[in-house]
Amino acid sequence: MSPRSLSSNPSSRDSSPSRDYSPAVTSLRSPITIQRSGKKYGFTLRAIRVYLGDSDVYSVDHIVWHVEEGGPAHEAGLYAGDLITHVNGEPVHGLVHTEVVELILKSGNKVMVTTTPFENTSIRIGPAR
């Protein structure tokens, strides 16, 4: 996946009352717990716009962009390309990037994330809009 293949500057929120998980997700892995090492969890994430069909309507989802080899996230089983659906049991579909980062940072020394492999979603990569 290339950084140019995903739009990542969300400016809106999904205002639907239910943010349980993205409708694009077909199956979830069991939650994994990542124990922080120093100040790092060993991964970066990126917010992506997920457009509804050919319309300009989109929601925001979050993808693991990089996992530091040998780092805490790698050891816990997180993979680059995973779609993050929950942080500490809280659904993140529709949240902006800073809100997800805040959920992770306020976790203390460990964070629990629920993910699904990107290829197990109905999200298709297209040109940036």
XYZ file of C-alpha atoms in Angstrom:
129
model
C 0.000 0.000 0.000
C 1.404 3.375 -0.921
C 0.829 6.559 1.079
C -0.625 8.130 -2.067
C -3.209 5.391 -2.515
C -5.189 6.349 0.579
C -6.744 9.692 1.431
C -5.784 10.576 4.981
C -6.877 14.104 5.839
C -10.307 13.610 7.346
C -12.290 16.734 8.040
C -15.612 15.266 9.072
C -16.995 12.760 11.535
C -19.462 9.993 11.076
C -22.475 11.379 12.891
C -24.383 8.102 12.984
C -25.535 7.089 16.461
C -23.905 3.663 16.215
C -20.138 3.544 15.745
C -19.736 -0.100 16.741
C -17.525 -0.824 13.750
C -17.218 0.085 10.133
C -19.764 -1.493 7.793
C -16.775 -2.292 5.600
C -15.464 -4.803 8.164
C -16.404 -8.422 7.579
C -14.594 -10.110 10.512
C -12.599 -9.091 13.573
C -9.584 -10.653 15.252
C -9.530 -11.131 18.997
C -8.295 -8.000 20.781
C -4.547 -7.807 21.369
C -2.829 -6.043 24.233
C 0.305 -4.044 23.522
C 2.589 -3.292 26.471
C 4.381 0.030 26.003
C 8.184 0.030 25.952
C 9.438 3.354 27.283
C 7.286 5.956 25.561
C 6.492 3.864 22.491
C 4.007 1.206 21.479
C 5.980 0.600 18.283
C 3.400 1.436 15.622
C 1.990 4.351 13.668
C -1.510 4.720 12.333
C -3.180 6.796 9.674
C -6.754 7.977 9.256
C -8.294 7.094 5.895
C -11.422 8.285 4.172
C -13.750 5.479 3.159
C -16.151 6.702 0.486
C -19.636 5.293 0.071
C -19.705 4.025 -3.513
C -19.027 6.728 -6.088
C -20.416 9.502 -3.893
C -18.513 12.216 -2.051
C -19.905 10.922 1.255
C -17.297 9.254 3.446
C -16.546 8.023 6.924
C -13.183 7.817 8.633
C -11.385 4.598 9.526
C -7.885 3.988 10.890
C -5.164 1.787 9.488
C -1.864 0.622 10.983
C 0.680 2.318 8.749
C 3.933 0.946 10.204
C 4.944 -1.577 12.862
C 8.446 -1.369 14.308
C 10.112 -4.752 13.885
C 10.823 -6.297 17.275
C 8.830 -3.558 19.029
C 5.922 -4.064 21.427
C 3.214 -3.936 18.722
C 5.115 -6.422 16.552
C 5.572 -8.790 19.490
C 1.843 -8.544 20.298
C 0.829 -9.476 16.734
C -0.090 -6.135 15.136
C 0.594 -5.849 11.398
C 1.005 -2.959 8.980
C -2.194 -2.779 6.960
C -4.462 -3.857 9.814
C -7.642 -1.819 10.124
C -8.138 -0.717 13.747
C -11.773 -1.028 14.809
C -11.552 -0.559 18.592
C -9.129 0.886 21.151
C -9.691 -0.380 24.705
C -13.140 -1.580 23.649
C -14.122 1.841 22.258
C -15.118 1.836 18.558
C -12.942 4.193 16.502
C -14.915 4.193 13.233
C -15.824 7.815 12.522
C -13.351 9.341 14.986
C -10.741 11.775 13.698
C -7.049 10.858 13.954
C -6.343 12.963 17.044
C -9.201 11.323 18.950
C -7.807 7.841 18.264
C -4.295 8.933 19.260
C -5.744 10.386 22.475
C -7.482 7.069 23.272
C -4.169 5.255 22.790
C -2.094 7.722 24.805
C -4.463 7.819 27.771
C -4.209 4.020 28.017
C -1.171 4.191 30.241
C 1.395 1.422 29.842
C -0.768 -0.906 27.790
C -3.422 -0.571 25.132
C -5.896 -3.125 23.806
C -6.674 -2.898 20.092
C -9.091 -4.858 17.944
C -8.202 -5.130 14.278
C -8.981 -6.902 11.065
C -6.650 -7.440 8.114
C -7.311 -4.801 5.454
C -7.910 -7.535 2.881
C -10.799 -8.832 5.038
C -12.729 -5.591 4.544
C -14.879 -4.445 1.650
C -12.747 -1.276 1.340
C -11.230 -0.851 -2.109
C -8.282 1.417 -2.812
C -8.889 4.096 -5.398
C -7.485 7.446 -6.430
C -7.417 10.236 -3.865
C -10.410 12.556 -4.139
